[in-house]
Short mmCIF file of N, CA and C in Angstrom, two decimals:
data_model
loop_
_atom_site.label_atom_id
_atom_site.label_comp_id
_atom_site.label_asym_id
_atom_site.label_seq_id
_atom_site.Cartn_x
_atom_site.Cartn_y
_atom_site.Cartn_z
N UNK N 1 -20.44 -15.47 31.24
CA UNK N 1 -20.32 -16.82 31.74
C UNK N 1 -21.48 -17.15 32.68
N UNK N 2 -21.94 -16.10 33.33
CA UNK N 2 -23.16 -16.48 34.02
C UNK N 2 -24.31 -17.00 33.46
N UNK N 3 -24.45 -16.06 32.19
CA UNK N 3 -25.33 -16.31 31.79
C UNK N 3 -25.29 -18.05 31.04
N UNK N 4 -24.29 -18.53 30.91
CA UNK N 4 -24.23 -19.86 29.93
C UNK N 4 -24.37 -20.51 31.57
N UNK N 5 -23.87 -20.02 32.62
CA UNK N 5 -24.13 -21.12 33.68
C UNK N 5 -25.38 -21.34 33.80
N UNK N 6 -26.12 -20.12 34.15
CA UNK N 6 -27.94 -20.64 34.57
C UNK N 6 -28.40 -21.54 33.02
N UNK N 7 -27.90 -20.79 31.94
CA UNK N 7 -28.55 -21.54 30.73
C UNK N 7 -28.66 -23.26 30.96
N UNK N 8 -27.10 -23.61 31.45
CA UNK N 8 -27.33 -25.06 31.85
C UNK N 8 -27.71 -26.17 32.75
N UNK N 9 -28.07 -24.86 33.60
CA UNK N 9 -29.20 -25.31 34.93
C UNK N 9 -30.29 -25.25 34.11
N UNK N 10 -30.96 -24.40 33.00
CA UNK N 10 -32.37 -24.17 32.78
C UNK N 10 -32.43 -25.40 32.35
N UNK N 11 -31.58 -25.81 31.54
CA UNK N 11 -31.97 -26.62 30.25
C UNK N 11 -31.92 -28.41 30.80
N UNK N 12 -32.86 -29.06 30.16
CA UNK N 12 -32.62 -30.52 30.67
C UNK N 12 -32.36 -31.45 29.36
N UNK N 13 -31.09 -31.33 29.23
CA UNK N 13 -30.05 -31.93 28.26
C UNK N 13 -30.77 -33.04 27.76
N UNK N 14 -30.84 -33.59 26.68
CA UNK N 14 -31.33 -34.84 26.04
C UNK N 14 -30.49 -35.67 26.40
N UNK N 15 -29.35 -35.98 26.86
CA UNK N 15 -28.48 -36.46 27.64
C UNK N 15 -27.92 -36.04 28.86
N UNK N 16 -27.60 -36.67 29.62
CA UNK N 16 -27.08 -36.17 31.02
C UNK N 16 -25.08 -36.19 31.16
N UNK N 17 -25.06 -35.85 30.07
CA UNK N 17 -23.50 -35.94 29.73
C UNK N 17 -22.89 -34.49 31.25
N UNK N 18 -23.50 -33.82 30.73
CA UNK N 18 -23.05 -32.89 31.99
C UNK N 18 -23.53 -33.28 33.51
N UNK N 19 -24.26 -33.69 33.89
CA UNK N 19 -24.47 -33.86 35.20
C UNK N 19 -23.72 -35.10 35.32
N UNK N 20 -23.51 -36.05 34.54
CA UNK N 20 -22.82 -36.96 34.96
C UNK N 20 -20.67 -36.62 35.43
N UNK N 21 -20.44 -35.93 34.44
CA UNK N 21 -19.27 -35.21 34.64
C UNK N 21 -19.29 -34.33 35.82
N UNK N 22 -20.24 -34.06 35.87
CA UNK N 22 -20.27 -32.94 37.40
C UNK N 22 -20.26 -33.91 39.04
N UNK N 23 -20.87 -34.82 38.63
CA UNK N 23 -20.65 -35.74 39.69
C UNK N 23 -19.51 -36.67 39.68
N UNK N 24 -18.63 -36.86 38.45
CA UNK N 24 -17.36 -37.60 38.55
C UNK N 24 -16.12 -36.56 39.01
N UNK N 25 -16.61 -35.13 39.06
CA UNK N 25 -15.92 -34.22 39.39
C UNK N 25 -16.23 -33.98 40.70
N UNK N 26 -17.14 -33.91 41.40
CA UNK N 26 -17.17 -33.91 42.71
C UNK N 26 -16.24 -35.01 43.36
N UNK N 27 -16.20 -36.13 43.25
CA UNK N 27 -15.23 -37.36 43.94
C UNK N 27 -13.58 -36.96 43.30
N UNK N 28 -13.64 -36.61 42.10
CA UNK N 28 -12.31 -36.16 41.55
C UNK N 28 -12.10 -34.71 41.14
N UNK N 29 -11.98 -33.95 42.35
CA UNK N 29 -12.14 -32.67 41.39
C UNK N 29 -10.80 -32.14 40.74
N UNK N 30 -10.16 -32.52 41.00
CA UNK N 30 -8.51 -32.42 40.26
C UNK N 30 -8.21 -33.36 39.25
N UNK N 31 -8.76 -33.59 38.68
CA UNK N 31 -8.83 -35.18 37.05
C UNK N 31 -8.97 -34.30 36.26
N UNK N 32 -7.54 -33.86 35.34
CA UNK N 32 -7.61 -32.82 34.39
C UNK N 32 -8.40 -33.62 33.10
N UNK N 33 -8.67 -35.22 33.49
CA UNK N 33 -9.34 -35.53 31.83
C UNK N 33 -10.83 -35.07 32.19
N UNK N 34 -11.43 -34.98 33.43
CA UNK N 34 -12.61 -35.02 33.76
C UNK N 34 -12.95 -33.43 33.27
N UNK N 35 -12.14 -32.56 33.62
CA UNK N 35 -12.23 -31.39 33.04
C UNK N 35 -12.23 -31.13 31.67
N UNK N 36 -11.31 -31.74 31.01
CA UNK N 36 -11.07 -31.91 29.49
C UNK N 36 -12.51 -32.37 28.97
N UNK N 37 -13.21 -33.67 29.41
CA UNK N 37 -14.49 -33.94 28.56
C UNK N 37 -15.44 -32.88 29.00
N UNK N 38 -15.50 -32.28 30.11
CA UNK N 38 -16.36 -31.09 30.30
C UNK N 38 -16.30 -29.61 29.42
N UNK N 39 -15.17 -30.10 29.04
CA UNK N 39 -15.07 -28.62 28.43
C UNK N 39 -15.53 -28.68 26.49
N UNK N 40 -14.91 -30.06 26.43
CA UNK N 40 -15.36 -30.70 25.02
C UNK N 40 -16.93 -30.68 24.98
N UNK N 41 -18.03 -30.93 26.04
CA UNK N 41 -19.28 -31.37 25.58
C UNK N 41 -19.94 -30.01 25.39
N UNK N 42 -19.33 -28.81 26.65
CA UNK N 42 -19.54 -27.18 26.35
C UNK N 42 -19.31 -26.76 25.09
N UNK N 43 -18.11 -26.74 24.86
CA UNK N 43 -17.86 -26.72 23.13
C UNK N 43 -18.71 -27.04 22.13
N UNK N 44 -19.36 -28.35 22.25
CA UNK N 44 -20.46 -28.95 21.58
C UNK N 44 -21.19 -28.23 21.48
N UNK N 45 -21.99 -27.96 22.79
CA UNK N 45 -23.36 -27.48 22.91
C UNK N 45 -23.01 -25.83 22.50
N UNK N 46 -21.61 -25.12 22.76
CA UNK N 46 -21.96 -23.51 21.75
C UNK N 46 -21.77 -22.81 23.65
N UNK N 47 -21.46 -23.32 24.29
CA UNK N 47 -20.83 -22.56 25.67
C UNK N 47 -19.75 -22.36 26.09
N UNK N 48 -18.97 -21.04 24.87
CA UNK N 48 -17.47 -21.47 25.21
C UNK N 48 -17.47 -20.77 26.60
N UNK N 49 -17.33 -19.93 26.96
CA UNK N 49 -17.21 -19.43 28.02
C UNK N 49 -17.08 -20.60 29.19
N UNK N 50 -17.50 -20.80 29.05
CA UNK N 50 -17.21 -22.68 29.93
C UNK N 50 -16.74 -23.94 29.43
N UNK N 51 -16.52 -23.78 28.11
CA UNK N 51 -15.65 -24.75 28.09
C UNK N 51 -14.32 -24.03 28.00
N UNK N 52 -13.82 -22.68 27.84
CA UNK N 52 -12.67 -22.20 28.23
C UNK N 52 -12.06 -22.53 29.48
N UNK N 53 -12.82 -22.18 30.45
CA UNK N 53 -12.87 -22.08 32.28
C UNK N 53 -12.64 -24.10 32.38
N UNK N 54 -13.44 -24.86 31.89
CA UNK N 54 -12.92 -26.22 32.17
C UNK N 54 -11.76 -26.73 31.28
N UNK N 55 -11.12 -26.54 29.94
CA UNK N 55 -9.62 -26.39 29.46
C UNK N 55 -8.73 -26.01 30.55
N UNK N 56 -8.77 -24.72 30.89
CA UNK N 56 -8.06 -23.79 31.69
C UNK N 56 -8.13 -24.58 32.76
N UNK N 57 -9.01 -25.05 33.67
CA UNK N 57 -8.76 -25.80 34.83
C UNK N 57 -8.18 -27.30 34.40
N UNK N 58 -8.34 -28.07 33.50
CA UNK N 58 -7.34 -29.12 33.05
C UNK N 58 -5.82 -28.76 32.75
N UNK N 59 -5.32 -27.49 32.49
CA UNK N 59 -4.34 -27.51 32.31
C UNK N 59 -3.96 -27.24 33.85
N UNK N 60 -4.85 -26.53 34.66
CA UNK N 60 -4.07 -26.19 35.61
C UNK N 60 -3.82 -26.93 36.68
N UNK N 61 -4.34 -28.45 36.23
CA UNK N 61 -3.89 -29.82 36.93
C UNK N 61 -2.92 -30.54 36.78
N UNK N 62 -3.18 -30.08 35.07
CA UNK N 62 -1.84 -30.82 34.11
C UNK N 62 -1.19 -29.94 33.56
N UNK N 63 -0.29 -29.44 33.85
CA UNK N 63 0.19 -28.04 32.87
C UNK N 63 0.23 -28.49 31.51
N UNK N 64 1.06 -29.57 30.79
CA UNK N 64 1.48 -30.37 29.76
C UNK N 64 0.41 -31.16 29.25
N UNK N 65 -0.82 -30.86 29.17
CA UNK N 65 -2.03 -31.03 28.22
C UNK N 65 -2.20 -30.88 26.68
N UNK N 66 -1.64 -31.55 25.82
CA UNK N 66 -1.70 -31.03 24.23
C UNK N 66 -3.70 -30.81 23.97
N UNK N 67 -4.26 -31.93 24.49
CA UNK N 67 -6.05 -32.02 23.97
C UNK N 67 -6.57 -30.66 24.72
N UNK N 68 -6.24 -30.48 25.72
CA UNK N 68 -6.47 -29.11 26.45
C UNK N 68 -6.74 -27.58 25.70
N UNK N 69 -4.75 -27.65 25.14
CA UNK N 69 -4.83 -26.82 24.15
C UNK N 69 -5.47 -26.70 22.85
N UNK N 70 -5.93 -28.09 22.11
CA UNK N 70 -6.79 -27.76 20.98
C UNK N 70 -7.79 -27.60 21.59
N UNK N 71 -8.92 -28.00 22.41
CA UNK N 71 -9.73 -27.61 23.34
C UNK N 71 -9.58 -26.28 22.88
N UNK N 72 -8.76 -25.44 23.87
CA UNK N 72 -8.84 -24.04 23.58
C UNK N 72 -8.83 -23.78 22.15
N UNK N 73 -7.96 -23.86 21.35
CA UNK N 73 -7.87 -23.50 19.83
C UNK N 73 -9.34 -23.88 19.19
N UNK N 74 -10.26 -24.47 19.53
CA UNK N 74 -11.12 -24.87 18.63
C UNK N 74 -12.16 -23.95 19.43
N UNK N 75 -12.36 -23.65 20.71
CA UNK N 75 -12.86 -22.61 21.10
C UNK N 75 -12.78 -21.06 20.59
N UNK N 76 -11.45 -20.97 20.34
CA UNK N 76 -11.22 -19.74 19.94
C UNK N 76 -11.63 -19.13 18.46
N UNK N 77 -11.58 -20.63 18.21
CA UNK N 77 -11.63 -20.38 16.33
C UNK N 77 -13.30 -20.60 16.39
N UNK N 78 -14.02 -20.65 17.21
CA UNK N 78 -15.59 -20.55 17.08
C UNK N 78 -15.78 -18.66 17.34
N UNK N 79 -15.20 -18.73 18.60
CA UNK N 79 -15.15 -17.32 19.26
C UNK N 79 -14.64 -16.23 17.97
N UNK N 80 -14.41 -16.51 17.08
CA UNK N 80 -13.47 -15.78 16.09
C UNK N 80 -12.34 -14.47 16.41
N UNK N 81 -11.05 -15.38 16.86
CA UNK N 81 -10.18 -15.06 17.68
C UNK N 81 -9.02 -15.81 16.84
N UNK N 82 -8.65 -15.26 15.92
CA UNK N 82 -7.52 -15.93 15.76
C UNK N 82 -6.24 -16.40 15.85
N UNK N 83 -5.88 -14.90 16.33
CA UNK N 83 -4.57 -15.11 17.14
C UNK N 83 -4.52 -15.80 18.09
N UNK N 84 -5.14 -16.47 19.31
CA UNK N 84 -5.74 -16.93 20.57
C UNK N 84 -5.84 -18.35 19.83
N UNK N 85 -6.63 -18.37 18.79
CA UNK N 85 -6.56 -19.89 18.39
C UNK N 85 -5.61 -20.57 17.84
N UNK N 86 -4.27 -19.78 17.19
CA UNK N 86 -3.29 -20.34 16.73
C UNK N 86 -2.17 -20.64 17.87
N UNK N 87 -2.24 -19.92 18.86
CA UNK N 87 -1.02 -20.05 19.55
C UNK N 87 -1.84 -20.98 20.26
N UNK N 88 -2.59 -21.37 20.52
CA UNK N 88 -3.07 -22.68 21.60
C UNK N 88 -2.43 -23.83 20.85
N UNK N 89 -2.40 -23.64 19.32
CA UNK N 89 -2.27 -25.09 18.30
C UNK N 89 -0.97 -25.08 18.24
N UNK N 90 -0.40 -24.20 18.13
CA UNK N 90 0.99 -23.88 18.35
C UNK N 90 1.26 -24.88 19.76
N UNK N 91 1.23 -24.19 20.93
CA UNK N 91 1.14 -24.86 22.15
C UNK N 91 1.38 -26.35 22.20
N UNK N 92 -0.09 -26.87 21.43
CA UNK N 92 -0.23 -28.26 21.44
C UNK N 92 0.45 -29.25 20.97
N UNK N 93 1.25 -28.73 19.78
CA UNK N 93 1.82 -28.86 18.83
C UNK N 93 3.45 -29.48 19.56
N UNK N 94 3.62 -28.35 20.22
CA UNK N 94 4.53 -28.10 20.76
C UNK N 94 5.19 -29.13 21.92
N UNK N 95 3.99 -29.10 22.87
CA UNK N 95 3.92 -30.46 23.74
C UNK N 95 4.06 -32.06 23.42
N UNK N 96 3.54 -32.36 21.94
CA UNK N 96 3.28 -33.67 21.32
C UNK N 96 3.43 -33.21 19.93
N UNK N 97 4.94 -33.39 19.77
CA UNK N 97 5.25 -33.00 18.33
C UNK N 97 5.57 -34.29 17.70
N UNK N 98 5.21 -35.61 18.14
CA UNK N 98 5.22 -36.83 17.33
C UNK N 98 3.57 -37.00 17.45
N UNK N 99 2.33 -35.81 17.73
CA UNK N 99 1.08 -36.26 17.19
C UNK N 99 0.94 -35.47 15.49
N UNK N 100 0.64 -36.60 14.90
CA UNK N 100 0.07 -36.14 13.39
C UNK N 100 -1.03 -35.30 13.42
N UNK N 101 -1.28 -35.67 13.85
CA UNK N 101 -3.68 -35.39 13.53
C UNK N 101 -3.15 -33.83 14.23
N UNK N 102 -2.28 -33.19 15.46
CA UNK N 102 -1.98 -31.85 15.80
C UNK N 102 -1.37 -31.07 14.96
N UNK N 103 -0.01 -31.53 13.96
CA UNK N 103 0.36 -31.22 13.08
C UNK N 103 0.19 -30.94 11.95
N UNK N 104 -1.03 -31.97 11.41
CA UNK N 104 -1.81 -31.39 10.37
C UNK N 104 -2.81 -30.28 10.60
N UNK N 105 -3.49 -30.29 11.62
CA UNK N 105 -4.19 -28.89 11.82
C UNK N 105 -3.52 -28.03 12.33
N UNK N 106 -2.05 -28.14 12.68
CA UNK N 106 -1.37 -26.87 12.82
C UNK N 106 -1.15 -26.40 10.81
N UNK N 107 -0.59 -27.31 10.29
CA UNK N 107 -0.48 -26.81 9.06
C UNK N 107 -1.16 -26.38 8.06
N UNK N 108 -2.41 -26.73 8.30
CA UNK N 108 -4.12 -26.49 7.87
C UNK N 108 -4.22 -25.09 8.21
N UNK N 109 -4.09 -25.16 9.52
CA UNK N 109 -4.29 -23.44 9.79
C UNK N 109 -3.10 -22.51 8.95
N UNK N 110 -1.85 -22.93 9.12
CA UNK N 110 -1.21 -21.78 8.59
C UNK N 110 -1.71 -21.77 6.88
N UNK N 111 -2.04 -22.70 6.68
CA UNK N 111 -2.87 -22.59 4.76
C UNK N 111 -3.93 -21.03 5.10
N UNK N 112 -4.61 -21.05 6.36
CA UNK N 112 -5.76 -20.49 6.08
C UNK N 112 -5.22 -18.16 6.01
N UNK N 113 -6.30 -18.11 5.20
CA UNK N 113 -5.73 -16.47 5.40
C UNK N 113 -4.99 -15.91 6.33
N UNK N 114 -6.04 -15.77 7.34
CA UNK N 114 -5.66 -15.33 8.74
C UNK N 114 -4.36 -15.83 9.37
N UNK N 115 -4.28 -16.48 9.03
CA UNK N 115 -3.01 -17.31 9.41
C UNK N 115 -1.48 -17.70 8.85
N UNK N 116 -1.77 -17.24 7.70
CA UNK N 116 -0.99 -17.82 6.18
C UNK N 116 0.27 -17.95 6.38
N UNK N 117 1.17 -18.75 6.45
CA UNK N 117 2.54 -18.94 6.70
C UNK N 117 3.26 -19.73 5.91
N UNK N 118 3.32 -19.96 4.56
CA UNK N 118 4.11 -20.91 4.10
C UNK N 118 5.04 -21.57 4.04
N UNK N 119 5.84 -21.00 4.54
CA UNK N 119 7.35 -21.93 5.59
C UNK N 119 6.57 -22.61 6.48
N UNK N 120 5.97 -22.31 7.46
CA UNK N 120 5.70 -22.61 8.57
C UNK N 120 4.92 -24.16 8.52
N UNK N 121 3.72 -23.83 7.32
CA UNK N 121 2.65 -25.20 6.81
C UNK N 121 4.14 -26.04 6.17
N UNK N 122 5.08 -25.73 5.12
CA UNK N 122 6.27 -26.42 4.93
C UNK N 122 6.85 -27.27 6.08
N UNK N 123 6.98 -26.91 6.60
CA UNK N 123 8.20 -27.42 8.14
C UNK N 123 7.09 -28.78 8.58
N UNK N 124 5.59 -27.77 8.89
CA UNK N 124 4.48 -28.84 9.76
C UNK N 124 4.65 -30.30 8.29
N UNK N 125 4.25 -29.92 7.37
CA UNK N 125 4.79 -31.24 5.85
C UNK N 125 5.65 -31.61 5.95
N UNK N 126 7.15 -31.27 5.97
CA UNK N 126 8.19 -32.47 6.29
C UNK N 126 8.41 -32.98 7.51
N UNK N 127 7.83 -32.15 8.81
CA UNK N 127 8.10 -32.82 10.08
C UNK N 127 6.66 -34.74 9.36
N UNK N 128 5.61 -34.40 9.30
CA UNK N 128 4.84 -35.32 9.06
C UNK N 128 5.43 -36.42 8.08
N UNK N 129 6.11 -35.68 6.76
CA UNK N 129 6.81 -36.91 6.07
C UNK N 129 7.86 -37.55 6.77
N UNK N 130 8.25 -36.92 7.43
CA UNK N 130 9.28 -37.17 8.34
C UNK N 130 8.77 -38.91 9.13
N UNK N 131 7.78 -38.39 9.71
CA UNK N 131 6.81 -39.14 10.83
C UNK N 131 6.56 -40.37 9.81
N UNK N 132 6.36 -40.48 8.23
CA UNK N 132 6.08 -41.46 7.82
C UNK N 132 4.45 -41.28 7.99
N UNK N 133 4.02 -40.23 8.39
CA UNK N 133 2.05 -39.88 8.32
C UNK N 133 1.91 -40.25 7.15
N UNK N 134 0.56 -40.78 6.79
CA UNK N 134 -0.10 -40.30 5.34
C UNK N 134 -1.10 -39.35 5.63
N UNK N 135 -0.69 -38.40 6.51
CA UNK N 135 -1.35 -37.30 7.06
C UNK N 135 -0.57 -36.12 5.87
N UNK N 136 0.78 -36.64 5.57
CA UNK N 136 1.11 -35.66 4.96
C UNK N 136 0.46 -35.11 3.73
N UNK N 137 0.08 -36.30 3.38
CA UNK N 137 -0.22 -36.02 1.61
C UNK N 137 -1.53 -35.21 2.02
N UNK N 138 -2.35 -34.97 2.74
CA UNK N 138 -3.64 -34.15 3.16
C UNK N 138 -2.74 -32.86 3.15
N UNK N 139 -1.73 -32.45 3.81
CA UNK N 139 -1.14 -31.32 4.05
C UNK N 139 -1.15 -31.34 2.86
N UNK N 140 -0.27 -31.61 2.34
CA UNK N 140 0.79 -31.72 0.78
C UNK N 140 -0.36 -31.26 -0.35
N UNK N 141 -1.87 -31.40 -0.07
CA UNK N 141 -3.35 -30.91 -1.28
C UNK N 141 -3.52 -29.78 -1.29
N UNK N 142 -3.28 -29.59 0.33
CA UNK N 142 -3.56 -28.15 0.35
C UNK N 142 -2.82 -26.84 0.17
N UNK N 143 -0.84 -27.28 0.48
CA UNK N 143 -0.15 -26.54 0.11
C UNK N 143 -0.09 -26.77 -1.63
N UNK N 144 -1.04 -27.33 -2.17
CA UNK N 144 -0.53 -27.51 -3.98
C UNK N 144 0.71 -28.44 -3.89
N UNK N 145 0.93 -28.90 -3.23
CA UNK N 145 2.34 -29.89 -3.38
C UNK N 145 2.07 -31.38 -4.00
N UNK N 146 0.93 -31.78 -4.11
CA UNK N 146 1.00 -33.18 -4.37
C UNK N 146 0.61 -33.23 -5.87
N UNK N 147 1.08 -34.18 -6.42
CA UNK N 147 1.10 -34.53 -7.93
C UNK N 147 0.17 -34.69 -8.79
N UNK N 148 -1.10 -34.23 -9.34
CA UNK N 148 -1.96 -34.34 -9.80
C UNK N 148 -1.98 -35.64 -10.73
N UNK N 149 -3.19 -36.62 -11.19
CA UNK N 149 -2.84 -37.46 -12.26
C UNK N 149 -2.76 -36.82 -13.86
N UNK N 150 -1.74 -37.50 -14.54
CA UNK N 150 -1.61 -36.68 -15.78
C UNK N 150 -3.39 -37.18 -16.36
N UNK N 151 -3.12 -36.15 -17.29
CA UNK N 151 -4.29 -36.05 -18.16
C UNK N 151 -4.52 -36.87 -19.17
N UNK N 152 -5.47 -38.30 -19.29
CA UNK N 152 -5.80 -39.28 -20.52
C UNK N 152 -6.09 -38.43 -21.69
#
């Protein structure tokens, strides 16, 4: 982590997205969203190690953060960590279980190897049909569930 800290002292960003967050964090340093976009633009730039540490300090403003936790999950799944990245989505999931767009990448993931759960991607598909998503039918391609057109 040190080392990604000096990296972002060395470097003079083509944008000032970080120094500007660093100074809305000085007047607010407890604004778990202020932490949240800090940790998102780290993410960007390939510094998880800090955008972990700014997630982690948004939750620990807000305990009940769902963006927090994909935050982490999308960190983790760079970090190639998978267990670490599912239970964050899990988490998120968990907190805001009437968000679609969380539910489908919870069920996305259980499609994937590492992850593979087919009940589990099931449940995340009818909670969404449930919801009335047309998020589902994206689930529904990937579990093979949706109806192909017959053949002319």
């Amino acid at each position: 982590m040190v080392g990604q800290t000096v990296q972002v002292q060395q470097e003079t960003p083509a944008d000032t997205r970080i120094a500007d967050y660093y100074e809305q964090l000085k007047a607010n340093p407890k604004d778990p969203k202020l932490h949240l976009k800090l940790g998102e633009i780290y993410l960007e730039r390939g510094l998880y190690e800090l955008a972990i540490v700014s997630f982690q300090q948004a939750l620990a403003f807000q305990s009940k953060f769902p963006q927090a936790h994909l935050g982490l999950s999308q960190v983790f799944r760079k970090k190639k960590l998978p267990q670490l990245e599912l239970a964050e989505m899990e988490t998120a999931v968990a907190e805001a279980p009437d968000d679609a767009a969380l539910r489908l990448r919870l069920g996305i993931l259980y499609m994937e190897p590492q992850h593979f759960n087919y009940k589990k991607a099931k449940t995340a598909f009818q909670a969404l049909q449930k919801m009335g998503s047309p998020l589902a039918s994206e689930l529904g391609a990937k579990m093979g569930l949706e109806k192909h057109p017959p053949l002319q």
